[in-house]
Coordinates of C-alpha atoms in Angstrom, one line a residue:
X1 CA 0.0 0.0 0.0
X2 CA 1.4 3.6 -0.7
X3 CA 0.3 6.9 0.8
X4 CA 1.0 10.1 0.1
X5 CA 1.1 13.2 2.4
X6 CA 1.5 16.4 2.3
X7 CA 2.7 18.8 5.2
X8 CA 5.4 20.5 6.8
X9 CA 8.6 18.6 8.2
X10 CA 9.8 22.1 8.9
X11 CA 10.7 21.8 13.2
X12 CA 9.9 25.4 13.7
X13 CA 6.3 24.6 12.8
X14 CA 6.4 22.7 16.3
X15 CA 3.3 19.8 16.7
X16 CA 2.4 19.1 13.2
X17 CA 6.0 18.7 11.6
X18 CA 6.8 15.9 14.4
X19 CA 3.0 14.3 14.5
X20 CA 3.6 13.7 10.6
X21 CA 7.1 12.6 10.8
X22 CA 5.9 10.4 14.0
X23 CA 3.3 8.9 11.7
X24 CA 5.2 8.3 8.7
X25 CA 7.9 6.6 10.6
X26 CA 5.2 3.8 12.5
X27 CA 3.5 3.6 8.9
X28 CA 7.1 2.5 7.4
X29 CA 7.8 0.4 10.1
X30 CA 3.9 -1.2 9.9
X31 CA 4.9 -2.3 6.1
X32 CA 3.3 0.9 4.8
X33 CA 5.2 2.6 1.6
X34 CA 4.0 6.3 3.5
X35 CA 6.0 9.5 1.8
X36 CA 5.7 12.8 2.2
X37 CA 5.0 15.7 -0.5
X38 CA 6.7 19.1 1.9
X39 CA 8.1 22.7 1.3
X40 CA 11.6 23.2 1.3
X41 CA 13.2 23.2 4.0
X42 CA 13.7 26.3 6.8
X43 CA 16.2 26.3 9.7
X44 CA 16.1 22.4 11.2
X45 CA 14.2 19.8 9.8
X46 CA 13.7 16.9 11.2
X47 CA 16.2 13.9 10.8
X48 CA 14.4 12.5 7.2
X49 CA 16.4 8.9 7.5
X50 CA 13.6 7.0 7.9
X51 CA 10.9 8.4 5.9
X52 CA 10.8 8.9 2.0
X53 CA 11.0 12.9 0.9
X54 CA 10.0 14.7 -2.1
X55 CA 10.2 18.7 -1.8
X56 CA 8.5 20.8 -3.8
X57 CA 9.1 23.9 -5.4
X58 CA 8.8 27.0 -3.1
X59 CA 5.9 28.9 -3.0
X60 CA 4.4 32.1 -3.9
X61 CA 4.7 34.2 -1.0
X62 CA 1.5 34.8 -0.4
X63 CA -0.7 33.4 3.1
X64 CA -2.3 30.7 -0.3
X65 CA 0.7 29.4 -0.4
X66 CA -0.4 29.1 -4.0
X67 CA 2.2 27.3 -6.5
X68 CA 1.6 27.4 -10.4
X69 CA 3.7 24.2 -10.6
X70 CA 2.6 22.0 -7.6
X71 CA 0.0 19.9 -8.9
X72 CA 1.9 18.9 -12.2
X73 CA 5.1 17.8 -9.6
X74 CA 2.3 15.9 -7.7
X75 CA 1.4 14.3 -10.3
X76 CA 4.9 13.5 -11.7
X77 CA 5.6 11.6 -8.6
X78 CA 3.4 8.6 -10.3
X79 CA -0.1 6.9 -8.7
X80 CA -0.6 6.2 -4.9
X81 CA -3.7 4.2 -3.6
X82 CA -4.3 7.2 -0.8
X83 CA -3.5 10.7 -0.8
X84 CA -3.7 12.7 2.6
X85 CA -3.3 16.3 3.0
X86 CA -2.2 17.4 6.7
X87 CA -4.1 20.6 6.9
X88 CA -6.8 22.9 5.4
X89 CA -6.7 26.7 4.0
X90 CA -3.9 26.4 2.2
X91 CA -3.3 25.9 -1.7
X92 CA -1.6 22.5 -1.3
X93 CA -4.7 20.4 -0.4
X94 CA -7.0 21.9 -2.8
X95 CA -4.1 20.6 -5.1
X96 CA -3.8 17.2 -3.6
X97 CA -7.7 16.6 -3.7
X98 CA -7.5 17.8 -7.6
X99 CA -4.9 15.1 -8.5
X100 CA -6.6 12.4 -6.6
X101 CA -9.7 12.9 -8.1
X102 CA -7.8 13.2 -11.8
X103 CA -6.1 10.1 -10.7
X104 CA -9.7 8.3 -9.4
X105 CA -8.0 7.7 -6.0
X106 CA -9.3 8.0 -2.4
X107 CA -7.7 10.7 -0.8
X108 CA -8.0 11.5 3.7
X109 CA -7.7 15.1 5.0
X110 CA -6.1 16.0 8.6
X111 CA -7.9 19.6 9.4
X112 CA -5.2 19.5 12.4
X113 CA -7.6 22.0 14.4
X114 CA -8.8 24.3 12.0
X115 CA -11.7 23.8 11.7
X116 CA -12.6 24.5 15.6
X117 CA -15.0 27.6 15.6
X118 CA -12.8 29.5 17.6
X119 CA -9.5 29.0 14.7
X120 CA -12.5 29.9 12.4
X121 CA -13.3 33.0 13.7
X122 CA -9.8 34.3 15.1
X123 CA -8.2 35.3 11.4
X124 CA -8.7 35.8 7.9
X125 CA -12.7 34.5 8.7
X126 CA -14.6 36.0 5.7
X127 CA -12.0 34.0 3.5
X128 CA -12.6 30.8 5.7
X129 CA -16.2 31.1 5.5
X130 CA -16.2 31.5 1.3
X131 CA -13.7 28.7 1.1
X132 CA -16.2 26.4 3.1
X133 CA -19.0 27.5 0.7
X134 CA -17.7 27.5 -2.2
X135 CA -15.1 24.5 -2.4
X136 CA -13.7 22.9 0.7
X137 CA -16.9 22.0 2.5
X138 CA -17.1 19.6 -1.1
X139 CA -14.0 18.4 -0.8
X140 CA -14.3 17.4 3.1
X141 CA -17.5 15.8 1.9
X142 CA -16.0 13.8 -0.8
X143 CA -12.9 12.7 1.2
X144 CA -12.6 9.0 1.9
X145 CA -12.3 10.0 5.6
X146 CA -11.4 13.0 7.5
X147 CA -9.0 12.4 10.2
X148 CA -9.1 14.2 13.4
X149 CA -7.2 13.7 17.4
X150 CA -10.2 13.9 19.5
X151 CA -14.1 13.4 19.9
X152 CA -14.5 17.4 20.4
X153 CA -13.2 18.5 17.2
X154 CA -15.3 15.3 14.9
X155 CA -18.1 17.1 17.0
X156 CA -17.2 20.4 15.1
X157 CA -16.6 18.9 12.0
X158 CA -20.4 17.7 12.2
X159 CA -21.9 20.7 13.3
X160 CA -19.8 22.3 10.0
X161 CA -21.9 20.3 7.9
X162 CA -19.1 17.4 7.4
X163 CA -20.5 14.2 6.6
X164 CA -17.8 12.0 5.1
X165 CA -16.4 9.1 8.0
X166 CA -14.2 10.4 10.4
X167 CA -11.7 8.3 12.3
X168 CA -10.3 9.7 15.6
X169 CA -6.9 9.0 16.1
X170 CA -4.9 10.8 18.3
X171 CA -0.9 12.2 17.6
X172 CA 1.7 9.6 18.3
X173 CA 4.8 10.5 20.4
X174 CA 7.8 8.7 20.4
X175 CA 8.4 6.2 24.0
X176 CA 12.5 6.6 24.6
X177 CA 14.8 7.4 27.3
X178 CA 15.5 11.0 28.6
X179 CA 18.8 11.0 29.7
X180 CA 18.5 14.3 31.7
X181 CA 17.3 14.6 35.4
X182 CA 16.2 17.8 37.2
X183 CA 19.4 19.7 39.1
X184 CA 17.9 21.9 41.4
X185 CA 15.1 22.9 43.6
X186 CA 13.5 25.4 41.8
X187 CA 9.3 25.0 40.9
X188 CA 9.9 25.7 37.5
X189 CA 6.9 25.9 35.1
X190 CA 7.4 25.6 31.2
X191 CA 5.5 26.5 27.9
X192 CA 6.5 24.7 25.1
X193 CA 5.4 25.7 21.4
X194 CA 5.1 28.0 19.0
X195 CA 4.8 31.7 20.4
X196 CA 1.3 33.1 19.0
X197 CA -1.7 35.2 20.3
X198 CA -4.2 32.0 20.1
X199 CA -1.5 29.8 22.6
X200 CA -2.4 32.6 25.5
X201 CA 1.0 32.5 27.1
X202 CA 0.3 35.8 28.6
X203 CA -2.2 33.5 31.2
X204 CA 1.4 32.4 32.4
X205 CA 3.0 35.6 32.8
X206 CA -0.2 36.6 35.2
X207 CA -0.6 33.6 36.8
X208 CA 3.5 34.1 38.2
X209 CA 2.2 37.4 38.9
X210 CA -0.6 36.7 41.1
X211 CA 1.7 34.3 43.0
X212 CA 1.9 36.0 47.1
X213 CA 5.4 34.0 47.4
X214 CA 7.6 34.4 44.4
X215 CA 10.9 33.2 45.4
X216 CA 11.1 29.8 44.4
X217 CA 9.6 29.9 41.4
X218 CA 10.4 30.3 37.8
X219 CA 9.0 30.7 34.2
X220 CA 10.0 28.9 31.1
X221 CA 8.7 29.6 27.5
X222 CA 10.5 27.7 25.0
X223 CA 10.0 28.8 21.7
X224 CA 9.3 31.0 19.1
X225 CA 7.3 32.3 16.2
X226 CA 5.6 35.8 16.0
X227 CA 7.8 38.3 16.7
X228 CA 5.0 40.9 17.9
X229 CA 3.1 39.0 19.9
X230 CA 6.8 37.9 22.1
X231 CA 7.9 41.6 22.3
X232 CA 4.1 41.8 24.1
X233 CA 4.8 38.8 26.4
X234 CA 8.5 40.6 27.4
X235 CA 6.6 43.9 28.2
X236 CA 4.5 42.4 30.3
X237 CA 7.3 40.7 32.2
X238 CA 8.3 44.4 32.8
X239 CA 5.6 46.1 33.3
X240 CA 4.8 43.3 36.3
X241 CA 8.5 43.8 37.4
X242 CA 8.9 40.4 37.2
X243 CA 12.4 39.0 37.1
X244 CA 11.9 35.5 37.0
X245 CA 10.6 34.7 34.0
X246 CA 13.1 33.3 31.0
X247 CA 13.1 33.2 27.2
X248 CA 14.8 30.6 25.4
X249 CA 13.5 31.1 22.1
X250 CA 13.2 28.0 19.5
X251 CA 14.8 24.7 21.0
X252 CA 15.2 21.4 19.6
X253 CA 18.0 18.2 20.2
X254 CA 19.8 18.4 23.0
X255 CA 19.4 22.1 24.6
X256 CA 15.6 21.2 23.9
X257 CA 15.3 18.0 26.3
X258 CA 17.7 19.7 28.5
X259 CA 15.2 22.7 29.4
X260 CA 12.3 20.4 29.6
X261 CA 14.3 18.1 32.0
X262 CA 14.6 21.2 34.3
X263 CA 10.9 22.0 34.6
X264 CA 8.4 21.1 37.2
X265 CA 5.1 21.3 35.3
X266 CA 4.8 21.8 31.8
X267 CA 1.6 23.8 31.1
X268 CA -0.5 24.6 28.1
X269 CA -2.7 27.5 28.6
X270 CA -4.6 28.2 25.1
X271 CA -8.0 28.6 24.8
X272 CA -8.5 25.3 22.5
X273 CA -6.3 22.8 21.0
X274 CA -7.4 19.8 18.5
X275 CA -4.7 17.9 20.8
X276 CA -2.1 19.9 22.0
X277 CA 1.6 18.2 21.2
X278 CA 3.5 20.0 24.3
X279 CA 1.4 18.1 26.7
X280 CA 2.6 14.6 24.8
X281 CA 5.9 16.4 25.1
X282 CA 6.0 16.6 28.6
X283 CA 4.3 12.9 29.5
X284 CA 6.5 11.0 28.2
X285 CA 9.1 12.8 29.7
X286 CA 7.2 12.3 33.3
X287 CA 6.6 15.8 33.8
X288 CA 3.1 16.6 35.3
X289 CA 0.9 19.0 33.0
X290 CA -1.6 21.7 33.2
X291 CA -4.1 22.0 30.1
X292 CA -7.1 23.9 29.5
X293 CA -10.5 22.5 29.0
X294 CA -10.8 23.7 25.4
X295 CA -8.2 20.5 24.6
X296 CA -8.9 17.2 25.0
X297 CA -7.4 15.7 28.1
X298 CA -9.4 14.9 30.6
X299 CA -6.9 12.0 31.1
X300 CA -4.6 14.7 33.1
X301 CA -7.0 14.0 35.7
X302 CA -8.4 10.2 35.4
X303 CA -4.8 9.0 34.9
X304 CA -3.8 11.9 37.7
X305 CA -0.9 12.9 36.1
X306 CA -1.6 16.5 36.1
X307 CA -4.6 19.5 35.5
X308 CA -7.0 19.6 33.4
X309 CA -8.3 23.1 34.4
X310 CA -11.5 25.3 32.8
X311 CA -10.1 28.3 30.9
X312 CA -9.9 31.0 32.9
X313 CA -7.4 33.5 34.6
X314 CA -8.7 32.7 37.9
X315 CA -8.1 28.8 37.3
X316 CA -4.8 29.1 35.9
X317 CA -3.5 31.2 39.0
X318 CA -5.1 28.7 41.8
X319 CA -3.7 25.5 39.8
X320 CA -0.5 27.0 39.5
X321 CA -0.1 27.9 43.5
X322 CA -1.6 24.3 43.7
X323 CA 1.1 22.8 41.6
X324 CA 4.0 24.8 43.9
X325 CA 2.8 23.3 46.7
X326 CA 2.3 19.7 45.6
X327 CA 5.5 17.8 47.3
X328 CA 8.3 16.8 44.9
X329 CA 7.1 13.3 45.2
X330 CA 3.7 13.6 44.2
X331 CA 4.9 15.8 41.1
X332 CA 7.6 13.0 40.4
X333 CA 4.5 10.1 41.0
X334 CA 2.3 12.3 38.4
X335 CA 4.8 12.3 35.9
X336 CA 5.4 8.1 35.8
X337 CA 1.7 8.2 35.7
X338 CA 2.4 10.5 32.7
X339 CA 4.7 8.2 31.2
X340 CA 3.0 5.0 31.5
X341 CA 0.0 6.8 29.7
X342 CA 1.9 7.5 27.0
X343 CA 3.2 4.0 26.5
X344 CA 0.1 2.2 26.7
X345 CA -2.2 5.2 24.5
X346 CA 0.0 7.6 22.4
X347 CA 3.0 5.3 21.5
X348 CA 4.3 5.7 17.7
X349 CA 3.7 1.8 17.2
X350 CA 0.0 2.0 18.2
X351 CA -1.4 5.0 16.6
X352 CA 0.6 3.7 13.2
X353 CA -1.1 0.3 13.1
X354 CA -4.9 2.5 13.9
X355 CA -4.0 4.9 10.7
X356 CA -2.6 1.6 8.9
X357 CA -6.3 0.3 9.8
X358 CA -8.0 3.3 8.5
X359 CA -6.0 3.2 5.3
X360 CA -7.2 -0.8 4.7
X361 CA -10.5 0.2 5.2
X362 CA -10.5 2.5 3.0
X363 CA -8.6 0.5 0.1
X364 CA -9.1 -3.3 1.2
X365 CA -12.7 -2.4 2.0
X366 CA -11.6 -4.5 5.7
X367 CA -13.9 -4.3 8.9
X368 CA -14.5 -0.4 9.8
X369 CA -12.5 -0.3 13.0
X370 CA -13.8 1.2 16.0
X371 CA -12.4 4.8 15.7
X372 CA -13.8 5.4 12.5
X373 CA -17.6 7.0 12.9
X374 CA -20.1 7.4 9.9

């Protein structure tokens, strides 16, 4: 069986680069001739050993990412029994969906999110809401199956009119050893990801703030990304005065698992996220998390391995005083609850062999499995 995707393998892109090169990998390793269609290259990519790459000629510079040429090089890579596109908006799947039906093949879309109410209506909405009208709504509708990470966002997909199957299979993450421990006695708390308005890291910022005792305590936020919305997170650090709060910017190998290994709690603070990456991130490196509930895990709590917290100001600031005072050895008993989660739900090996499943449905006409709903 061969798949094609298309997507980012671009690290700076942060959750979907490493979901789709997670996936890819497990699909290889599950038998599965998976390759990946992706734009050239910017800073790191991600190590491309195991997984079959074609890049494509770069872009217009325009938000469309429109190409004149990128359907003909599609189609010049020869025929695949599945096409998936790993995202929505942009030209590239419009493309993909074109040479797929050209070709008579099935083809799976990933909406990765954006098609949450809340992504709908934060940014370039009037074109969102043509683009369902007049085209993508169709080719959502037409798709063999549209693949999403969690109940709540095939809930929006339905409500968006979207009535193709829909199998829900979480991101993968990859189970290995972290071979660096925490040095110190510092509560540090981290964000990981991609530095944008929608992530709310300025909820962190505050909730240090409204902290009474300060002196033990410590912000993290890894990463990086738009460059107007950071200079607003480091003027509020000094407008608050507060002088415990640290900027990496964009980490990755080494100096990446070393700042996560000296972190507390690893929280997530947006409003919504289809999954959320950072908080895979952080489990299967046994750190205890904090996430909203506009992301899908509940499991923080069932599996007690961390917060899963309303979204709020108010929340954010009591669960992080509760966090500071939760003993090291609770926090260290959260995060191999963490861990152990990971292994047994999220592992590379397992969510390959579900999206192998999918793709056998959808081509060997096998039983429907049980994450797929129609």
């Amino acid at each position: 069986m061969e798949i094609l995707h298309i997507g980012t393998l671009n690290k700076t892109t942060g959750g979907p680069a490493m979901s789709t090169y997670h996936t890819l990998k497990g699909l290889v390793q599950q038998g599965v001739n998976a390759e990946i269609y992706c734009p050239p290259f910017q800073n790191e990519s991600i190590d491309l050993q195991a997984i079959t790459t074609h890049i494509c000629s770069q872009a217009l510079k325009t938000k469309f990412a429109y190409s004149p040429t990128y359907k003909k090089e599609v189609e010049a890579l020869g025929d695949y029994d599945i096409y998936h596109a790993q995202g929505i908006w942009l030209y590239p799947t419009y493309a993909l969906v074109d040479v797929a039906r050209k070709k008579g093949k099935p083809y799976v879309i990933t909406p990765r999110g954006m098609l949450y109410p809340q992504d709908i209506a934060k940014s370039n909405r009037f074109f969102k809401r043509l683009s369902l009208k007049f085209r993508l709504l169709k080719d959502l509708n037409q798709a063999a199956c549209i693949h999403v990470t969690c109940q709540e966002e095939m809930k929006h997909c339905r409500e968006l009119g979207i009535t193709s199957p829909i199998a829900v299979i979480p991101n993968p993450i990859e189970i290995k050893e972290y071979p660096y421990q925490k040095q110190d006695d510092i509560f540090r708390i981290g964000y990981l990801g991609r530095l944008s308005p929608r992530k709310d890291v300025e909820g962190l910022i505050y909730a240090l703030a409204a902290q009474k005792d300060q002196s033990n305590i410590e912000l993290l936020i890894i990463g990086g990304g738009d460059s107007v919305y950071e200079s607003f997170l480091k003027e509020e650090v000094k407008r608050l005065n507060l002088k415990n709060v640290r900027f990496t910017g964009f980490l990755s190998g080494e100096e990446k698992d070393k700042a996560l290994a000296s972190l507390s709690v690893l929280a997530m603070p947006s409003e919504f996220e289809n999954l959320g990456n950072v908080i895979l991130e952080g489990l299967v490196r046994g750190i205890p998390c904090i996430a909203t509930q506009g992301a899908p895990w509940e499991e923080l709590n069932t599996h007690q391995c961390g917060w899963w917290i309303e979204y709020n100001q108010e929340a954010l600031n009591r669960t992080l005083e509760k966090a500071t005072h939760t003993p090291a050895e609770e926090l260290k008993a959260m995060g191999v609850r963490g861990r152990k989660l990971m292994e047994d739900f999220y592992s590379i090996e397992s969510i390959s062999l579900k999206m192998k499943q999918m793709y056998e449905w959808i081509v060997e006409f096998k039983n429907k499995p049980v994450f797929i709903y129609e």
